Structure formats: structure tokens, C-alpha cells
Short mmCIF file of C-alpha atoms in Angstrom, two decimals:
data_model
loop_
_atom_site.label_atom_id
_atom_site.label_comp_id
_atom_site.label_asym_id
_atom_site.label_seq_id
_atom_site.Cartn_x
_atom_site.Cartn_y
_atom_site.Cartn_z
CA UNK A 1 -2.65 52.89 15.66
CA UNK A 2 -3.58 55.72 13.32
CA UNK A 3 -7.19 57.01 13.34
CA UNK A 4 -7.62 55.97 9.68
CA UNK A 5 -6.53 52.42 10.52
CA UNK A 6 -8.99 52.25 13.40
CA UNK A 7 -11.81 53.42 11.13
CA UNK A 8 -10.96 50.81 8.48
CA UNK A 9 -10.77 48.11 11.18
CA UNK A 10 -14.21 49.07 12.52
CA UNK A 11 -15.65 49.07 9.00
CA UNK A 12 -14.15 45.63 8.33
CA UNK A 13 -15.70 44.21 11.50
CA UNK A 14 -19.07 45.75 10.60
CA UNK A 15 -18.89 44.32 7.09
CA UNK A 16 -18.02 40.83 8.34
CA UNK A 17 -20.79 40.98 10.95
CA UNK A 18 -23.24 42.19 8.35
CA UNK A 19 -22.15 39.39 6.05
CA UNK A 20 -22.79 36.78 8.72
CA UNK A 21 -26.19 38.27 9.49
CA UNK A 22 -27.17 38.42 5.83
CA UNK A 23 -25.93 34.86 5.31
CA UNK A 24 -27.98 33.54 8.21
CA UNK A 25 -31.11 35.29 6.89
CA UNK A 26 -30.47 33.92 3.40
CA UNK A 27 -29.86 30.46 4.83
CA UNK A 28 -33.19 30.47 6.68
CA UNK A 29 -35.06 31.74 3.62
CA UNK A 30 -33.39 29.16 1.41
CA UNK A 31 -34.22 26.38 3.87
CA UNK A 32 -37.91 27.32 3.67
CA UNK A 33 -37.71 26.92 -0.11
CA UNK A 34 -35.88 23.58 0.16
CA UNK A 35 -32.59 25.01 -1.13
CA UNK A 36 -29.28 23.98 0.51
CA UNK A 37 -27.23 27.16 0.75
CA UNK A 38 -24.81 25.81 3.37
CA UNK A 39 -23.79 22.14 3.75
CA UNK A 40 -26.24 20.30 5.98
CA UNK A 41 -25.17 17.83 8.66
CA UNK A 42 -26.08 14.16 8.76
CA UNK A 43 -29.25 13.66 10.80
CA UNK A 44 -27.87 10.66 12.73
CA UNK A 45 -24.26 11.67 13.41
CA UNK A 46 -24.27 15.44 12.99
CA UNK A 47 -21.24 15.14 10.69
CA UNK A 48 -20.83 17.18 7.51
CA UNK A 49 -20.24 14.79 4.61
CA UNK A 50 -19.04 15.43 1.05
CA UNK A 51 -19.58 12.44 -1.28
CA UNK A 52 -17.95 11.75 -4.63
CA UNK A 53 -19.03 8.77 -6.75
CA UNK A 54 -16.13 7.46 -8.83
CA UNK A 55 -17.74 4.24 -10.08
CA UNK A 56 -17.73 5.57 -13.67
CA UNK A 57 -14.21 7.08 -13.60
CA UNK A 58 -12.01 3.95 -14.11
CA UNK A 59 -9.74 4.88 -11.19
CA UNK A 60 -6.47 2.91 -10.94
CA UNK A 61 -4.89 4.72 -7.99
CA UNK A 62 -6.21 6.57 -4.95
CA UNK A 63 -3.86 8.83 -3.00
CA UNK A 64 -4.94 10.22 0.38
CA UNK A 65 -2.61 12.48 2.35
CA UNK A 66 -4.14 14.06 5.45
CA UNK A 67 -2.73 15.83 8.47
CA UNK A 68 -5.11 14.83 11.25
CA UNK A 69 -7.82 12.43 10.14
CA UNK A 70 -8.72 8.75 10.06
CA UNK A 71 -8.89 6.78 6.81
CA UNK A 72 -11.32 3.90 6.31
CA UNK A 73 -11.05 1.48 3.38
CA UNK A 74 -14.25 -0.57 3.02
CA UNK A 75 -14.56 -3.39 0.51
CA UNK A 76 -17.66 -5.16 -0.74
CA UNK A 77 -19.53 -1.90 -1.28
CA UNK A 78 -22.57 -1.62 -3.56
CA UNK A 79 -20.86 1.23 -5.42
CA UNK A 80 -17.48 2.94 -5.44
CA UNK A 81 -17.38 6.34 -3.78
CA UNK A 82 -15.45 8.62 -1.41
CA UNK A 83 -16.73 10.39 1.68
CA UNK A 84 -14.96 13.36 3.22
CA UNK A 85 -16.18 13.80 6.79
CA UNK A 86 -16.02 17.26 8.41
CA UNK A 87 -13.51 18.75 5.95
CA UNK A 88 -13.84 22.57 5.80
CA UNK A 89 -14.71 23.94 2.36
CA UNK A 90 -11.67 25.21 0.51
CA UNK A 91 -9.24 23.74 3.06
CA UNK A 92 -8.38 20.59 1.11
CA UNK A 93 -7.31 19.61 -2.40
CA UNK A 94 -9.35 17.13 -4.41
CA UNK A 95 -8.47 16.24 -7.97
CA UNK A 96 -9.06 13.37 -10.36
CA UNK A 97 -7.11 12.96 -13.60
CA UNK A 98 -5.26 10.28 -15.57
CA UNK A 99 -7.10 7.60 -13.57
CA UNK A 100 -5.56 8.92 -10.34
CA UNK A 101 -7.64 10.42 -7.53
CA UNK A 102 -5.82 12.61 -5.01
CA UNK A 103 -7.14 13.99 -1.72
CA UNK A 104 -5.02 16.09 0.62
CA UNK A 105 -5.20 18.62 3.42
CA UNK A 106 -1.55 18.19 4.37
CA UNK A 107 -0.02 20.98 2.31
CA UNK A 108 2.23 23.66 3.75
CA UNK A 109 -0.26 26.41 4.60
CA UNK A 110 2.42 29.05 3.96
CA UNK A 111 3.26 27.86 0.44
CA UNK A 112 2.23 29.98 -2.52
CA UNK A 113 0.39 27.09 -4.19
CA UNK A 114 -1.68 26.44 -1.06
CA UNK A 115 -2.55 30.12 -0.62
CA UNK A 116 -3.61 30.31 -4.29
CA UNK A 117 -5.69 27.14 -3.89
CA UNK A 118 -7.44 28.53 -0.80
CA UNK A 119 -8.12 31.79 -2.63
CA UNK A 120 -9.57 29.98 -5.66
CA UNK A 121 -11.73 27.70 -3.51
CA UNK A 122 -12.88 30.36 -1.06
CA UNK A 123 -16.68 30.45 -0.91
CA UNK A 124 -17.09 33.68 0.97
CA UNK A 125 -19.16 33.71 4.13
CA UNK A 126 -20.54 30.27 3.25
CA UNK A 127 -17.01 28.86 3.62
CA UNK A 128 -16.55 30.60 6.96
CA UNK A 129 -19.85 29.20 8.25
CA UNK A 130 -18.90 25.72 7.06
CA UNK A 131 -15.56 26.01 8.86
CA UNK A 132 -17.36 27.08 12.03
CA UNK A 133 -19.78 24.13 11.71
CA UNK A 134 -17.07 21.46 11.40
CA UNK A 135 -14.58 23.04 13.79
CA UNK A 136 -13.57 20.55 16.52
CA UNK A 137 -15.23 17.57 14.82
CA UNK A 138 -13.27 14.43 13.96
CA UNK A 139 -12.28 14.29 10.30
CA UNK A 140 -12.22 11.10 8.24
CA UNK A 141 -11.90 9.87 4.68
CA UNK A 142 -14.04 6.84 3.79
CA UNK A 143 -13.11 4.90 0.65
CA UNK A 144 -15.82 2.49 -0.51
CA UNK A 145 -14.72 -0.11 -3.08
CA UNK A 146 -16.81 -2.44 -5.21
CA UNK A 147 -15.44 -5.95 -5.64
CA UNK A 148 -16.04 -5.60 -9.39
CA UNK A 149 -14.09 -2.30 -9.58
CA UNK A 150 -10.91 -2.66 -7.49
CA UNK A 151 -8.13 -0.11 -7.68
CA UNK A 152 -4.53 -1.10 -8.40
CA UNK A 153 -2.90 1.11 -5.76
CA UNK A 154 -4.15 2.57 -2.47
CA UNK A 155 -1.63 5.09 -1.13
CA UNK A 156 -2.82 6.38 2.27
CA UNK A 157 -0.92 8.71 4.59
CA UNK A 158 -2.03 10.35 7.83
CA UNK A 159 0.25 12.34 10.12
CA UNK A 160 -2.00 11.77 13.11
CA UNK A 161 -4.84 9.27 12.85
CA UNK A 162 -5.79 5.64 12.34
CA UNK A 163 -6.20 3.69 9.11
CA UNK A 164 -8.69 0.83 8.87
CA UNK A 165 -9.09 -1.61 5.97
CA UNK A 166 -11.69 -4.36 5.81
CA UNK A 167 -13.28 -6.95 3.52
CA UNK A 168 -11.32 -6.41 0.31
CA UNK A 169 -10.24 -9.08 -2.16
CA UNK A 170 -8.17 -7.87 -5.11
CA UNK A 171 -4.71 -7.35 -6.63
CA UNK A 172 -4.33 -4.01 -4.87
CA UNK A 173 -1.05 -2.62 -3.55
CA UNK A 174 -1.57 -1.08 -0.10
CA UNK A 175 0.93 1.65 0.83
CA UNK A 176 0.16 2.77 4.39
CA UNK A 177 2.05 5.53 6.23
CA UNK A 178 1.13 6.75 9.72
CA UNK A 179 2.98 9.23 11.92
CA UNK A 180 1.06 8.60 15.15
CA UNK A 181 -1.78 6.09 15.10
CA UNK A 182 -2.57 2.49 14.24
CA UNK A 183 -3.25 0.38 11.17
CA UNK A 184 -5.94 -2.23 11.58
CA UNK A 185 -6.92 -4.60 8.76
CA UNK A 186 -9.50 -7.38 8.77
CA UNK A 187 -10.44 -9.72 5.94
CA UNK A 188 -8.03 -8.09 3.47
CA UNK A 189 -6.76 -10.38 0.71
CA UNK A 190 -4.43 -9.26 -2.07
CA UNK A 191 -2.21 -11.00 -4.58
CA UNK A 192 0.17 -8.07 -4.21
CA UNK A 193 1.80 -6.14 -1.35
CA UNK A 194 0.72 -4.67 1.98
CA UNK A 195 3.35 -2.13 3.06
CA UNK A 196 3.03 -0.31 6.40
CA UNK A 197 5.18 2.42 7.98
CA UNK A 198 4.29 3.66 11.47
CA UNK A 199 6.12 6.10 13.72
CA UNK A 200 4.23 5.36 16.93
CA UNK A 201 1.33 2.91 17.04
CA UNK A 202 0.24 -0.65 16.46
CA UNK A 203 -0.19 -2.73 13.32
CA UNK A 204 -2.88 -5.42 13.60
CA UNK A 205 -3.96 -7.70 10.75
CA UNK A 206 -6.69 -10.30 11.25
CA UNK A 207 -7.63 -12.97 8.67
CA UNK A 208 -5.50 -11.30 5.99
CA UNK A 209 -3.37 -12.63 3.15
CA UNK A 210 -0.81 -11.12 0.76
CA UNK A 211 2.12 -12.12 -1.42
CA UNK A 212 4.34 -9.58 0.37
CA UNK A 213 3.94 -7.97 3.78
CA UNK A 214 6.33 -5.18 4.74
CA UNK A 215 6.34 -3.34 8.05
CA UNK A 216 8.54 -0.63 9.53
CA UNK A 217 7.56 0.51 13.04
CA UNK A 218 9.55 2.80 15.33
CA UNK A 219 7.50 2.29 18.49
CA UNK A 220 4.72 -0.30 18.59
CA UNK A 221 3.80 -3.93 18.08
CA UNK A 222 3.03 -5.81 14.87
CA UNK A 223 0.40 -8.54 15.26
CA UNK A 224 -0.79 -10.85 12.48
CA UNK A 225 -3.72 -13.03 13.54
CA UNK A 226 -4.73 -16.13 11.54
CA UNK A 227 -3.12 -14.68 8.44
CA UNK A 228 -1.15 -15.99 5.45
CA UNK A 229 1.83 -14.09 4.02
CA UNK A 230 4.20 -15.57 1.44
CA UNK A 231 6.98 -13.12 2.25
CA UNK A 232 7.50 -10.92 5.31
CA UNK A 233 10.02 -8.14 5.81
CA UNK A 234 9.60 -6.36 9.13
CA UNK A 235 11.76 -4.00 11.18
CA UNK A 236 10.70 -2.87 14.65
CA UNK A 237 12.80 -0.58 16.80
CA UNK A 238 10.76 -1.01 19.95
CA UNK A 239 7.95 -3.56 19.93
CA UNK A 240 6.96 -7.21 19.63
CA UNK A 241 6.24 -9.14 16.45
CA UNK A 242 3.53 -11.79 16.81
CA UNK A 243 2.34 -13.96 13.93
CA UNK A 244 -0.38 -16.60 13.90
CA UNK A 245 0.39 -18.39 10.62
CA UNK A 246 -2.33 -20.40 8.90
CA UNK A 247 0.17 -22.96 7.59
CA UNK A 248 3.21 -24.78 8.99
CA UNK A 249 6.23 -22.57 9.66
CA UNK A 250 8.66 -25.44 9.01
CA UNK A 251 8.07 -24.98 5.26
CA UNK A 252 9.15 -21.32 5.31
CA UNK A 253 12.67 -19.90 5.28
CA UNK A 254 13.28 -17.70 8.32
CA UNK A 255 15.76 -15.02 9.32
CA UNK A 256 14.66 -13.76 12.74
CA UNK A 257 16.73 -11.51 14.99
CA UNK A 258 16.05 -9.74 18.31
CA UNK A 259 18.52 -7.18 19.62
CA UNK A 260 17.00 -7.38 23.08
CA UNK A 261 14.43 -10.18 23.27
CA UNK A 262 13.88 -13.75 22.13
CA UNK A 263 12.51 -15.73 19.19
CA UNK A 264 9.83 -18.33 19.91
CA UNK A 265 8.62 -20.75 17.23
CA UNK A 266 5.60 -22.93 18.08
CA UNK A 267 6.37 -22.63 21.78
CA UNK A 268 10.09 -23.41 21.38
CA UNK A 269 12.42 -20.62 22.53
CA UNK A 270 15.22 -20.21 19.96
CA UNK A 271 17.13 -17.48 21.78
CA UNK A 272 17.88 -14.10 20.23
CA UNK A 273 18.46 -15.34 16.67
CA UNK A 274 16.94 -18.04 14.49
CA UNK A 275 17.73 -18.88 10.88
CA UNK A 276 16.32 -21.67 8.73
CA UNK A 277 17.08 -21.42 5.01
CA UNK A 278 17.63 -24.93 3.62
CA UNK A 279 14.35 -25.07 1.70
CA UNK A 280 13.46 -25.02 -2.03
CA UNK A 281 10.97 -22.16 -1.66
CA UNK A 282 10.83 -18.41 -2.18
CA UNK A 283 8.80 -17.98 1.02
CA UNK A 284 10.96 -16.00 3.43
CA UNK A 285 10.22 -14.33 6.77
CA UNK A 286 12.86 -11.75 7.69
CA UNK A 287 12.04 -9.98 10.95
CA UNK A 288 14.30 -7.76 13.08
CA UNK A 289 13.49 -6.14 16.41
CA UNK A 290 15.72 -3.73 18.29
CA UNK A 291 13.94 -4.29 21.57
CA UNK A 292 11.13 -6.82 21.54
CA UNK A 293 10.22 -10.48 21.08
CA UNK A 294 9.34 -12.44 17.95
CA UNK A 295 6.65 -15.11 18.31
CA UNK A 296 5.36 -17.28 15.46
CA UNK A 297 2.78 -20.05 15.81
CA UNK A 298 1.77 -22.49 13.05
CA UNK A 299 -1.62 -23.74 11.90
CA UNK A 300 -3.56 -20.85 13.37
CA UNK A 301 -6.75 -21.04 11.33
CA UNK A 302 -9.61 -18.52 11.44
CA UNK A 303 -12.49 -19.50 13.63
CA UNK A 304 -15.26 -21.23 11.68
CA UNK A 305 -18.53 -19.35 11.58
CA UNK A 306 -21.04 -20.90 13.99
CA UNK A 307 -23.56 -23.19 12.37
CA UNK A 308 -27.00 -21.68 11.96
CA UNK A 309 -29.26 -23.78 14.18
CA UNK A 310 -32.25 -21.45 14.07
CA UNK A 311 -35.59 -22.80 12.92
CA UNK A 312 -36.92 -21.69 9.53
CA UNK A 313 -40.47 -20.84 10.55
CA UNK A 314 -41.45 -20.02 6.97
CA UNK A 315 -40.39 -23.54 5.82
CA UNK A 316 -42.38 -25.11 8.65
CA UNK A 317 -45.41 -23.03 7.70
CA UNK A 318 -45.22 -24.27 4.08
CA UNK A 319 -45.15 -27.86 5.27
#
């Protein structure tokens, strides 16, 4: 290396070190004055959280595309907002226009658009400190939805991570794509479609209902517990399909095939293939497994909530 290059390298290191030192001094001084110069962590979890309230934005569609993060969809919230957990400043794209909100950190880092975006969003030493603070922490996107302000489409993709949905009741389309990880839904009701694609991982739905349920899984099981789907289209290369249906399966058209495995309906083994189509209904369950069993049980109702037998002391006091 040429002497001039060595000198410039030493100067660069000194400048960066000086920048960090100055930033730390400024951060301490700002903290004394109650000014947040660098993102502060949550007192309980230690996570760094960015929050965006979209309750006034009339959002119809939310698109989340992340490389290595979990996605949580939470219904019944008091207000509609998004939380980005432990996302480094300037290392993700966030935009909201035409009633569509898009969040992504899954861009090609070598692409010109990504490099330009990083350059435009770079926050100097503050960004470097934020990256250092969140480095190694689990990342997540939390989507909170008010019952009064549902979105029409939720399009969620994670290359490596889990997606959880709970306690939603709407006309929302759910488009779920997971490379490696699981999709777990509980108490999700929609008069539209739940569509799930998983490379490797499980799909578990509990107490859910939809007009259409679609699943494509390369390696993993699909389990529907005490749920109610009008139509099912499922393809599993390697895994079992298990369905606890709230109603009676004899009133649904079926086309069920196992390459290696067997079909069992209400405890009755039907062999590797079962078809029942002579019904005046549009309800159709079409399930195919390459290697795995198909099991469907009827009249599997959710467990009733236990009766509250506690004593109302306040009522007794009034008497």
C-alpha cells in the first residue's frame, strides 16, 4: 500500500473515532436536557421500536416483505398502528401512498435503487450507533388493527421467520408467504380468503373461518383446529393435513388424495384416495399430499369458555 493511502486510511479511522466520541458526548448532553438524539430502547424489553399510527390514513392494503423477521397481526386494537422492532435506521423502506402501506428490508443490497435509498436515509454517526444498538436483536413487524378500520388486503412475506395472526374479524384477504418458518392463526374470521405458502414449516389455524383457504407447503404439516372453511385447496409435498371441522363433512364435496399415506374421515380409513361429489353445494375440499396422511373429523366445536363461578363481593356488599 502506498504511503499516501496509509495516511488517508489513518485519517479516516481518526475521523470515524472522533465522530463516535463526539456523538457519545452529544448524546449524554442531550439526555440531560431531555432530548432524544439517538433512538431509546424500551424499558421493559430493551427493544428499539419505531411506531407509525395509520388510523387517519384510510389504508386499504398493507404489504410487508422482510428478510429475517417475524410478523404479528393483532386484531381488536384500540387504534391502528405499525411497530418496527429493532430495524436499523436507513436499512429498510417504508412508504405510504394511494392507500397502500409498504414495508421492506428484503431488497437486493447491491441494486442501485437500494444503494441510493441507503444513501438518502443515512443519518450519519447516529445511524451507525443505532445499527450497533440493534445488532443481533430479533426483528419483528407488529400490525395492530382496529375492528372499525379493517384493511382489505394483508400481504405478508418473510424469508426466514414466523407469522402470527390473531383476533381479527373482517373481509380481509390474507396473503401469507414464508420461506422457512410457521404460520399460526387464532380467532381469525374473514369473509374472504386465507392463502398460505410455506417452504419449510407448519401451518396451524385454531378457531378460524374463511370462505376460501388455500395452502401450499413443501415440507410441513397443515393443521386446522375447530375451524370452518367453505372451500379448501391444499397441496403438501411432505406433511400431514389434519382438519377439525365445525360442521358435518358429509355435506361437503371432497377430492382427497395421498401419494404415500391414507385418508381418514371421522375415524373411517378410506385408503389413499377419497372422492365425494354428488352434492348440490359449492363447498369443496380438494387436498393432495405427496407423502403424508389426510385426516378430517366432523363436529369439532371450539371449547366453551368456563362459566364464571366467582363471587361478586361488591354485589354482596351492596346487599
